[in-house]
């Protein structure tokens, strides 16, 4: 039999006194009813449902081609341009290639025409040696150096003019009306009045539609032709 300490004996005695007092006041039954109601009110605990993880939805990239919408960039030249596209796997940074010119020639802004004399035409024809396009390509490669793509654009346009094919602006968004050509049927070469041709080219753009290709339709090719002409005159 366990021997209770004096403290525990006093505690038990106090509990008995309290219960006797409650019985005298008629509160012992109310105490028992309160305990039973508290027990009945208890409900089995339910497992809390875990909230579903919310994922941040990123906007999906859509393709203009698949939606049949116009792209933001239109090829502005009238021929297909072969472009070199870096492989997506390649992470090497492309180094910009600087171009230099060994010949400087200001295009006079106050002149709209500058025809050559017969003597000047004869001099240029002798220097061309019946190979104008070859000389012109050498000039763009060795003297007035351009990037490979720009050189191809200029040579292509000048070749059309020299063959008498003329130049039109083929673009779905900005193209010239059908049948509108710059210098169609006329053979253009280094002895022509290039400044006058530049004025005609500007008139064509004013009447039929501006070049949205940064001048590579007519302005830059004619400018290079003028500089080529002046280079051989000097």
PDB file of C-alpha atoms in Angstrom:
ATOM      1  CA  UNK A   1       0.000   0.000   0.000  1.00  0.00           C
ATOM      2  CA  UNK A   2       1.379   3.394  -1.063  1.00  0.00           C
ATOM      3  CA  UNK A   3       1.962   5.861   1.737  1.00  0.00           C
ATOM      4  CA  UNK A   4       0.653   9.299   0.802  1.00  0.00           C
ATOM      5  CA  UNK A   5       2.553  12.387   1.635  1.00  0.00           C
ATOM      6  CA  UNK A   6       1.168  15.027   3.906  1.00  0.00           C
ATOM      7  CA  UNK A   7       0.605  17.335   0.919  1.00  0.00           C
ATOM      8  CA  UNK A   8      -1.461  14.702  -0.938  1.00  0.00           C
ATOM      9  CA  UNK A   9      -3.510  13.936   2.195  1.00  0.00           C
ATOM     10  CA  UNK A  10      -4.328  17.605   2.563  1.00  0.00           C
ATOM     11  CA  UNK A  11      -5.274  17.782  -1.153  1.00  0.00           C
ATOM     12  CA  UNK A  12      -7.676  14.833  -0.864  1.00  0.00           C
ATOM     13  CA  UNK A  13      -9.218  16.305   2.250  1.00  0.00           C
ATOM     14  CA  UNK A  14      -9.782  19.556   0.441  1.00  0.00           C
ATOM     15  CA  UNK A  15     -11.463  17.759  -2.517  1.00  0.00           C
ATOM     16  CA  UNK A  16     -13.833  15.950  -0.132  1.00  0.00           C
ATOM     17  CA  UNK A  17     -14.777  19.210   1.574  1.00  0.00           C
ATOM     18  CA  UNK A  18     -15.500  20.814  -1.816  1.00  0.00           C
ATOM     19  CA  UNK A  19     -17.680  17.908  -2.985  1.00  0.00           C
ATOM     20  CA  UNK A  20     -19.592  17.952   0.298  1.00  0.00           C
ATOM     21  CA  UNK A  21     -20.165  21.663  -0.064  1.00  0.00           C
ATOM     22  CA  UNK A  22     -21.435  21.211  -3.669  1.00  0.00           C
ATOM     23  CA  UNK A  23     -23.783  18.443  -2.512  1.00  0.00           C
ATOM     24  CA  UNK A  24     -25.210  20.705   0.170  1.00  0.00           C
ATOM     25  CA  UNK A  25     -25.812  23.404  -2.434  1.00  0.00           C
ATOM     26  CA  UNK A  26     -27.277  20.914  -4.909  1.00  0.00           C
ATOM     27  CA  UNK A  27     -24.597  21.625  -7.536  1.00  0.00           C
ATOM     28  CA  UNK A  28     -23.020  18.198  -7.750  1.00  0.00           C
ATOM     29  CA  UNK A  29     -25.603  16.985 -10.302  1.00  0.00           C
ATOM     30  CA  UNK A  30     -25.123  20.119 -12.427  1.00  0.00           C
ATOM     31  CA  UNK A  31     -21.383  19.430 -12.471  1.00  0.00           C
ATOM     32  CA  UNK A  32     -21.932  15.890 -13.755  1.00  0.00           C
ATOM     33  CA  UNK A  33     -24.379  17.070 -16.461  1.00  0.00           C
ATOM     34  CA  UNK A  34     -21.837  19.645 -17.621  1.00  0.00           C
ATOM     35  CA  UNK A  35     -19.165  16.970 -17.974  1.00  0.00           C
ATOM     36  CA  UNK A  36     -21.479  14.725 -20.044  1.00  0.00           C
ATOM     37  CA  UNK A  37     -22.492  17.559 -22.408  1.00  0.00           C
ATOM     38  CA  UNK A  38     -18.881  18.517 -22.915  1.00  0.00           C
ATOM     39  CA  UNK A  39     -18.012  14.930 -23.799  1.00  0.00           C
ATOM     40  CA  UNK A  40     -20.920  14.654 -26.285  1.00  0.00           C
ATOM     41  CA  UNK A  41     -19.948  17.905 -27.990  1.00  0.00           C
ATOM     42  CA  UNK A  42     -16.588  16.518 -28.914  1.00  0.00           C
ATOM     43  CA  UNK A  43     -16.438  15.383 -32.526  1.00  0.00           C
ATOM     44  CA  UNK A  44     -13.791  13.214 -34.085  1.00  0.00           C
ATOM     45  CA  UNK A  45     -11.050  15.291 -35.590  1.00  0.00           C
ATOM     46  CA  UNK A  46     -10.942  15.414 -39.341  1.00  0.00           C
ATOM     47  CA  UNK A  47      -7.869  15.498 -41.367  1.00  0.00           C
ATOM     48  CA  UNK A  48      -7.338  18.893 -42.907  1.00  0.00           C
ATOM     49  CA  UNK A  49      -7.313  18.854 -46.632  1.00  0.00           C
ATOM     50  CA  UNK A  50      -4.139  20.048 -48.149  1.00  0.00           C
ATOM     51  CA  UNK A  51      -4.541  23.025 -50.356  1.00  0.00           C
ATOM     52  CA  UNK A  52      -3.774  22.322 -53.937  1.00  0.00           C
ATOM     53  CA  UNK A  53      -0.549  23.944 -54.966  1.00  0.00           C
ATOM     54  CA  UNK A  54      -1.189  26.912 -57.198  1.00  0.00           C
ATOM     55  CA  UNK A  55       1.025  27.053 -60.234  1.00  0.00           C
ATOM     56  CA  UNK A  56       1.964  30.323 -61.871  1.00  0.00           C
ATOM     57  CA  UNK A  57       0.688  30.173 -65.408  1.00  0.00           C
ATOM     58  CA  UNK A  58       3.028  31.786 -67.876  1.00  0.00           C
ATOM     59  CA  UNK A  59       1.586  33.170 -71.094  1.00  0.00           C
ATOM     60  CA  UNK A  60       2.029  30.763 -73.976  1.00  0.00           C
ATOM     61  CA  UNK A  61       4.059  31.883 -76.943  1.00  0.00           C
ATOM     62  CA  UNK A  62       2.055  31.938 -80.089  1.00  0.00           C
ATOM     63  CA  UNK A  63       3.173  31.765 -83.673  1.00  0.00           C
ATOM     64  CA  UNK A  64       2.082  34.433 -86.114  1.00  0.00           C
ATOM     65  CA  UNK A  65       2.659  31.982 -88.941  1.00  0.00           C
ATOM     66  CA  UNK A  66       0.287  29.382 -87.440  1.00  0.00           C
ATOM     67  CA  UNK A  67      -2.329  32.043 -86.742  1.00  0.00           C
ATOM     68  CA  UNK A  68      -1.912  33.299 -90.335  1.00  0.00           C
ATOM     69  CA  UNK A  69      -1.133  36.802 -89.084  1.00  0.00           C
ATOM     70  CA  UNK A  70       1.341  39.080 -90.886  1.00  0.00           C
ATOM     71  CA  UNK A  71       4.838  39.033 -89.511  1.00  0.00           C
ATOM     72  CA  UNK A  72       6.413  42.213 -88.203  1.00  0.00           C
ATOM     73  CA  UNK A  73       9.227  42.056 -90.776  1.00  0.00           C
ATOM     74  CA  UNK A  74       8.679  41.927 -94.489  1.00  0.00           C
ATOM     75  CA  UNK A  75      11.549  41.205 -96.922  1.00  0.00           C
ATOM     76  CA  UNK A  76      11.860  44.533 -98.690  1.00  0.00           C
ATOM     77  CA  UNK A  77      13.945  43.530-101.689  1.00  0.00           C
ATOM     78  CA  UNK A  78      12.318  42.061-104.760  1.00  0.00           C
ATOM     79  CA  UNK A  79      14.429  38.890-104.704  1.00  0.00           C
ATOM     80  CA  UNK A  80      14.832  36.313-101.948  1.00  0.00           C
ATOM     81  CA  UNK A  81      17.787  37.122 -99.726  1.00  0.00           C
ATOM     82  CA  UNK A  82      19.824  34.183 -98.490  1.00  0.00           C
ATOM     83  CA  UNK A  83      20.495  34.719 -94.834  1.00  0.00           C
ATOM     84  CA  UNK A  84      22.896  32.928 -92.557  1.00  0.00           C
ATOM     85  CA  UNK A  85      21.190  31.982 -89.323  1.00  0.00           C
ATOM     86  CA  UNK A  86      23.232  30.987 -86.325  1.00  0.00           C
ATOM     87  CA  UNK A  87      22.552  27.552 -84.915  1.00  0.00           C
ATOM     88  CA  UNK A  88      20.476  27.674 -81.701  1.00  0.00           C
ATOM     89  CA  UNK A  89      23.032  25.357 -80.088  1.00  0.00           C
ATOM     90  CA  UNK A  90      25.800  27.819 -80.693  1.00  0.00           C
ATOM     91  CA  UNK A  91      26.294  30.276 -77.842  1.00  0.00           C
ATOM     92  CA  UNK A  92      29.228  32.068 -79.365  1.00  0.00           C
ATOM     93  CA  UNK A  93      28.687  35.771 -79.699  1.00  0.00           C
ATOM     94  CA  UNK A  94      28.860  37.030 -83.247  1.00  0.00           C
ATOM     95  CA  UNK A  95      31.546  39.658 -83.647  1.00  0.00           C
ATOM     96  CA  UNK A  96      30.458  42.646 -85.709  1.00  0.00           C
ATOM     97  CA  UNK A  97      32.602  43.053 -88.793  1.00  0.00           C
ATOM     98  CA  UNK A  98      33.739  46.589 -89.370  1.00  0.00           C
ATOM     99  CA  UNK A  99      33.842  47.860 -92.929  1.00  0.00           C
ATOM    100  CA  UNK A 100      36.152  50.563 -94.202  1.00  0.00           C
ATOM    101  CA  UNK A 101      36.302  52.695 -97.317  1.00  0.00           C
ATOM    102  CA  UNK A 102      39.511  53.742 -99.029  1.00  0.00           C
ATOM    103  CA  UNK A 103      37.684  56.317-101.117  1.00  0.00           C
ATOM    104  CA  UNK A 104      35.589  59.202 -99.842  1.00  0.00           C
ATOM    105  CA  UNK A 105      33.267  61.123-102.098  1.00  0.00           C
ATOM    106  CA  UNK A 106      30.595  63.564-101.001  1.00  0.00           C
ATOM    107  CA  UNK A 107      27.411  63.482-103.015  1.00  0.00           C
ATOM    108  CA  UNK A 108      26.485  67.089-103.891  1.00  0.00           C
ATOM    109  CA  UNK A 109      23.115  67.930-102.355  1.00  0.00           C
ATOM    110  CA  UNK A 110      22.606  71.090-104.425  1.00  0.00           C
ATOM    111  CA  UNK A 111      22.919  69.318-107.779  1.00  0.00           C
ATOM    112  CA  UNK A 112      20.136  67.334-109.423  1.00  0.00           C
ATOM    113  CA  UNK A 113      22.120  66.469-112.501  1.00  0.00           C
ATOM    114  CA  UNK A 114      25.779  66.056-113.397  1.00  0.00           C
ATOM    115  CA  UNK A 115      26.223  64.587-116.876  1.00  0.00           C
ATOM    116  CA  UNK A 116      29.699  63.503-117.949  1.00  0.00           C
ATOM    117  CA  UNK A 117      31.539  65.043-120.847  1.00  0.00           C
ATOM    118  CA  UNK A 118      32.392  62.894-123.849  1.00  0.00           C
ATOM    119  CA  UNK A 119      36.001  62.860-122.698  1.00  0.00           C
ATOM    120  CA  UNK A 120      35.013  61.562-119.256  1.00  0.00           C
ATOM    121  CA  UNK A 121      32.766  58.897-120.767  1.00  0.00           C
ATOM    122  CA  UNK A 122      35.582  57.720-122.996  1.00  0.00           C
ATOM    123  CA  UNK A 123      37.984  57.557-120.045  1.00  0.00           C
ATOM    124  CA  UNK A 124      35.627  55.429-117.973  1.00  0.00           C
ATOM    125  CA  UNK A 125      34.804  53.095-120.870  1.00  0.00           C
ATOM    126  CA  UNK A 126      38.515  52.463-121.406  1.00  0.00           C
ATOM    127  CA  UNK A 127      39.031  51.672-117.718  1.00  0.00           C
ATOM    128  CA  UNK A 128      36.061  49.305-117.630  1.00  0.00           C
ATOM    129  CA  UNK A 129      37.651  47.057-120.258  1.00  0.00           C
ATOM    130  CA  UNK A 130      34.181  45.800-121.180  1.00  0.00           C
ATOM    131  CA  UNK A 131      33.744  44.362-117.666  1.00  0.00           C
ATOM    132  CA  UNK A 132      31.774  47.004-115.782  1.00  0.00           C
ATOM    133  CA  UNK A 133      30.039  44.604-113.359  1.00  0.00           C
ATOM    134  CA  UNK A 134      33.312  42.846-112.548  1.00  0.00           C
ATOM    135  CA  UNK A 135      35.054  46.169-111.878  1.00  0.00           C
ATOM    136  CA  UNK A 136      32.106  47.318-109.778  1.00  0.00           C
ATOM    137  CA  UNK A 137      32.250  44.198-107.614  1.00  0.00           C
ATOM    138  CA  UNK A 138      36.021  44.618-107.159  1.00  0.00           C
ATOM    139  CA  UNK A 139      35.420  48.230-106.095  1.00  0.00           C
ATOM    140  CA  UNK A 140      32.908  47.180-103.417  1.00  0.00           C
ATOM    141  CA  UNK A 141      35.280  44.466-102.215  1.00  0.00           C
ATOM    142  CA  UNK A 142      38.638  46.258-102.237  1.00  0.00           C
ATOM    143  CA  UNK A 143      37.950  50.015-102.185  1.00  0.00           C
ATOM    144  CA  UNK A 144      34.533  50.889-100.764  1.00  0.00           C
ATOM    145  CA  UNK A 145      34.201  47.788 -98.641  1.00  0.00           C
ATOM    146  CA  UNK A 146      30.716  46.633 -97.596  1.00  0.00           C
ATOM    147  CA  UNK A 147      29.455  43.705 -95.609  1.00  0.00           C
ATOM    148  CA  UNK A 148      28.825  40.557 -97.623  1.00  0.00           C
ATOM    149  CA  UNK A 149      25.037  40.961 -97.493  1.00  0.00           C
ATOM    150  CA  UNK A 150      25.011  44.655 -98.412  1.00  0.00           C
ATOM    151  CA  UNK A 151      27.472  44.061-101.241  1.00  0.00           C
ATOM    152  CA  UNK A 152      25.199  41.350-102.674  1.00  0.00           C
ATOM    153  CA  UNK A 153      22.188  43.667-102.442  1.00  0.00           C
ATOM    154  CA  UNK A 154      23.950  46.507-104.250  1.00  0.00           C
ATOM    155  CA  UNK A 155      25.394  44.275-106.985  1.00  0.00           C
ATOM    156  CA  UNK A 156      22.005  42.647-107.549  1.00  0.00           C
ATOM    157  CA  UNK A 157      20.239  45.966-108.048  1.00  0.00           C
ATOM    158  CA  UNK A 158      22.928  47.472-110.278  1.00  0.00           C
ATOM    159  CA  UNK A 159      23.033  44.275-112.367  1.00  0.00           C
ATOM    160  CA  UNK A 160      19.290  44.591-113.050  1.00  0.00           C
ATOM    161  CA  UNK A 161      19.734  48.200-114.111  1.00  0.00           C
ATOM    162  CA  UNK A 162      22.679  47.348-116.361  1.00  0.00           C
ATOM    163  CA  UNK A 163      20.667  44.592-118.074  1.00  0.00           C
ATOM    164  CA  UNK A 164      17.746  46.928-118.667  1.00  0.00           C
ATOM    165  CA  UNK A 165      15.397  44.925-116.442  1.00  0.00           C
ATOM    166  CA  UNK A 166      14.567  47.855-114.199  1.00  0.00           C
ATOM    167  CA  UNK A 167      13.731  47.639-110.505  1.00  0.00           C
ATOM    168  CA  UNK A 168      10.359  47.304-108.824  1.00  0.00           C
ATOM    169  CA  UNK A 169       9.462  47.142-105.151  1.00  0.00           C
ATOM    170  CA  UNK A 170       7.930  43.762-104.292  1.00  0.00           C
ATOM    171  CA  UNK A 171       6.536  43.741-100.792  1.00  0.00           C
ATOM    172  CA  UNK A 172       3.158  42.537 -99.542  1.00  0.00           C
ATOM    173  CA  UNK A 173       2.826  45.517 -97.250  1.00  0.00           C
ATOM    174  CA  UNK A 174       4.592  48.338 -99.103  1.00  0.00           C
ATOM    175  CA  UNK A 175       5.131  47.151-102.687  1.00  0.00           C
ATOM    176  CA  UNK A 176       4.682  49.308-105.755  1.00  0.00           C
ATOM    177  CA  UNK A 177       1.634  48.913-108.022  1.00  0.00           C
ATOM    178  CA  UNK A 178       1.872  46.229-110.671  1.00  0.00           C
ATOM    179  CA  UNK A 179       3.868  47.279-113.724  1.00  0.00           C
ATOM    180  CA  UNK A 180       5.725  50.125-111.948  1.00  0.00           C
ATOM    181  CA  UNK A 181       9.466  49.864-112.593  1.00  0.00           C
ATOM    182  CA  UNK A 182      12.412  52.196-112.176  1.00  0.00           C
ATOM    183  CA  UNK A 183      14.352  52.528-115.465  1.00  0.00           C
ATOM    184  CA  UNK A 184      12.847  49.467-117.122  1.00  0.00           C
ATOM    185  CA  UNK A 185      14.091  49.033-120.690  1.00  0.00           C
ATOM    186  CA  UNK A 186      17.100  51.351-120.233  1.00  0.00           C
ATOM    187  CA  UNK A 187      20.652  50.098-119.824  1.00  0.00           C
ATOM    188  CA  UNK A 188      22.323  51.914-116.920  1.00  0.00           C
ATOM    189  CA  UNK A 189      26.098  52.072-116.593  1.00  0.00           C
ATOM    190  CA  UNK A 190      28.971  54.065-115.076  1.00  0.00           C
ATOM    191  CA  UNK A 191      28.839  56.787-117.736  1.00  0.00           C
ATOM    192  CA  UNK A 192      25.256  57.819-117.017  1.00  0.00           C
ATOM    193  CA  UNK A 193      24.101  60.879-115.082  1.00  0.00           C
ATOM    194  CA  UNK A 194      23.816  59.162-111.685  1.00  0.00           C
ATOM    195  CA  UNK A 195      22.613  62.254-109.810  1.00  0.00           C
ATOM    196  CA  UNK A 196      19.732  62.597-112.237  1.00  0.00           C
ATOM    197  CA  UNK A 197      18.911  58.911-111.764  1.00  0.00           C
ATOM    198  CA  UNK A 198      18.788  59.472-107.995  1.00  0.00           C
ATOM    199  CA  UNK A 199      16.230  62.248-108.518  1.00  0.00           C
ATOM    200  CA  UNK A 200      14.101  59.961-110.677  1.00  0.00           C
ATOM    201  CA  UNK A 201      14.349  57.209-108.041  1.00  0.00           C
ATOM    202  CA  UNK A 202      13.088  59.609-105.373  1.00  0.00           C
ATOM    203  CA  UNK A 203      10.171  60.585-107.611  1.00  0.00           C
ATOM    204  CA  UNK A 204       9.289  56.907-108.046  1.00  0.00           C
ATOM    205  CA  UNK A 205       9.203  56.436-104.285  1.00  0.00           C
ATOM    206  CA  UNK A 206       7.117  59.593-103.810  1.00  0.00           C
ATOM    207  CA  UNK A 207       4.579  58.435-106.404  1.00  0.00           C
ATOM    208  CA  UNK A 208       4.488  54.651-105.841  1.00  0.00           C
ATOM    209  CA  UNK A 209       5.572  54.107-102.234  1.00  0.00           C
ATOM    210  CA  UNK A 210       8.538  54.731 -99.965  1.00  0.00           C
ATOM    211  CA  UNK A 211      11.286  52.158 -99.554  1.00  0.00           C
ATOM    212  CA  UNK A 212      11.015  50.604 -96.079  1.00  0.00           C
ATOM    213  CA  UNK A 213      14.273  48.691 -96.556  1.00  0.00           C
ATOM    214  CA  UNK A 214      16.555  51.468 -95.266  1.00  0.00           C
ATOM    215  CA  UNK A 215      17.474  52.645 -98.755  1.00  0.00           C
ATOM    216  CA  UNK A 216      18.744  49.359-100.181  1.00  0.00           C
ATOM    217  CA  UNK A 217      16.112  49.326-102.925  1.00  0.00           C
ATOM    218  CA  UNK A 218      17.500  52.263-104.953  1.00  0.00           C
ATOM    219  CA  UNK A 219      19.193  54.983-102.896  1.00  0.00           C
ATOM    220  CA  UNK A 220      22.247  53.064-101.651  1.00  0.00           C
ATOM    221  CA  UNK A 221      22.904  51.157-104.905  1.00  0.00           C
ATOM    222  CA  UNK A 222      22.802  54.407-106.928  1.00  0.00           C
ATOM    223  CA  UNK A 223      24.972  56.161-104.352  1.00  0.00           C
ATOM    224  CA  UNK A 224      27.592  53.407-104.665  1.00  0.00           C
ATOM    225  CA  UNK A 225      27.398  53.625-108.444  1.00  0.00           C
ATOM    226  CA  UNK A 226      28.051  57.381-108.281  1.00  0.00           C
ATOM    227  CA  UNK A 227      31.047  56.890-105.983  1.00  0.00           C
ATOM    228  CA  UNK A 228      32.363  54.155-108.326  1.00  0.00           C
ATOM    229  CA  UNK A 229      32.051  56.599-111.227  1.00  0.00           C
ATOM    230  CA  UNK A 230      33.928  59.353-109.391  1.00  0.00           C
ATOM    231  CA  UNK A 231      36.605  56.918-108.272  1.00  0.00           C
ATOM    232  CA  UNK A 232      37.487  56.043-111.874  1.00  0.00           C
ATOM    233  CA  UNK A 233      37.308  59.652-112.988  1.00  0.00           C
ATOM    234  CA  UNK A 234      40.017  60.498-110.441  1.00  0.00           C
TER     235      UNK A 234
END
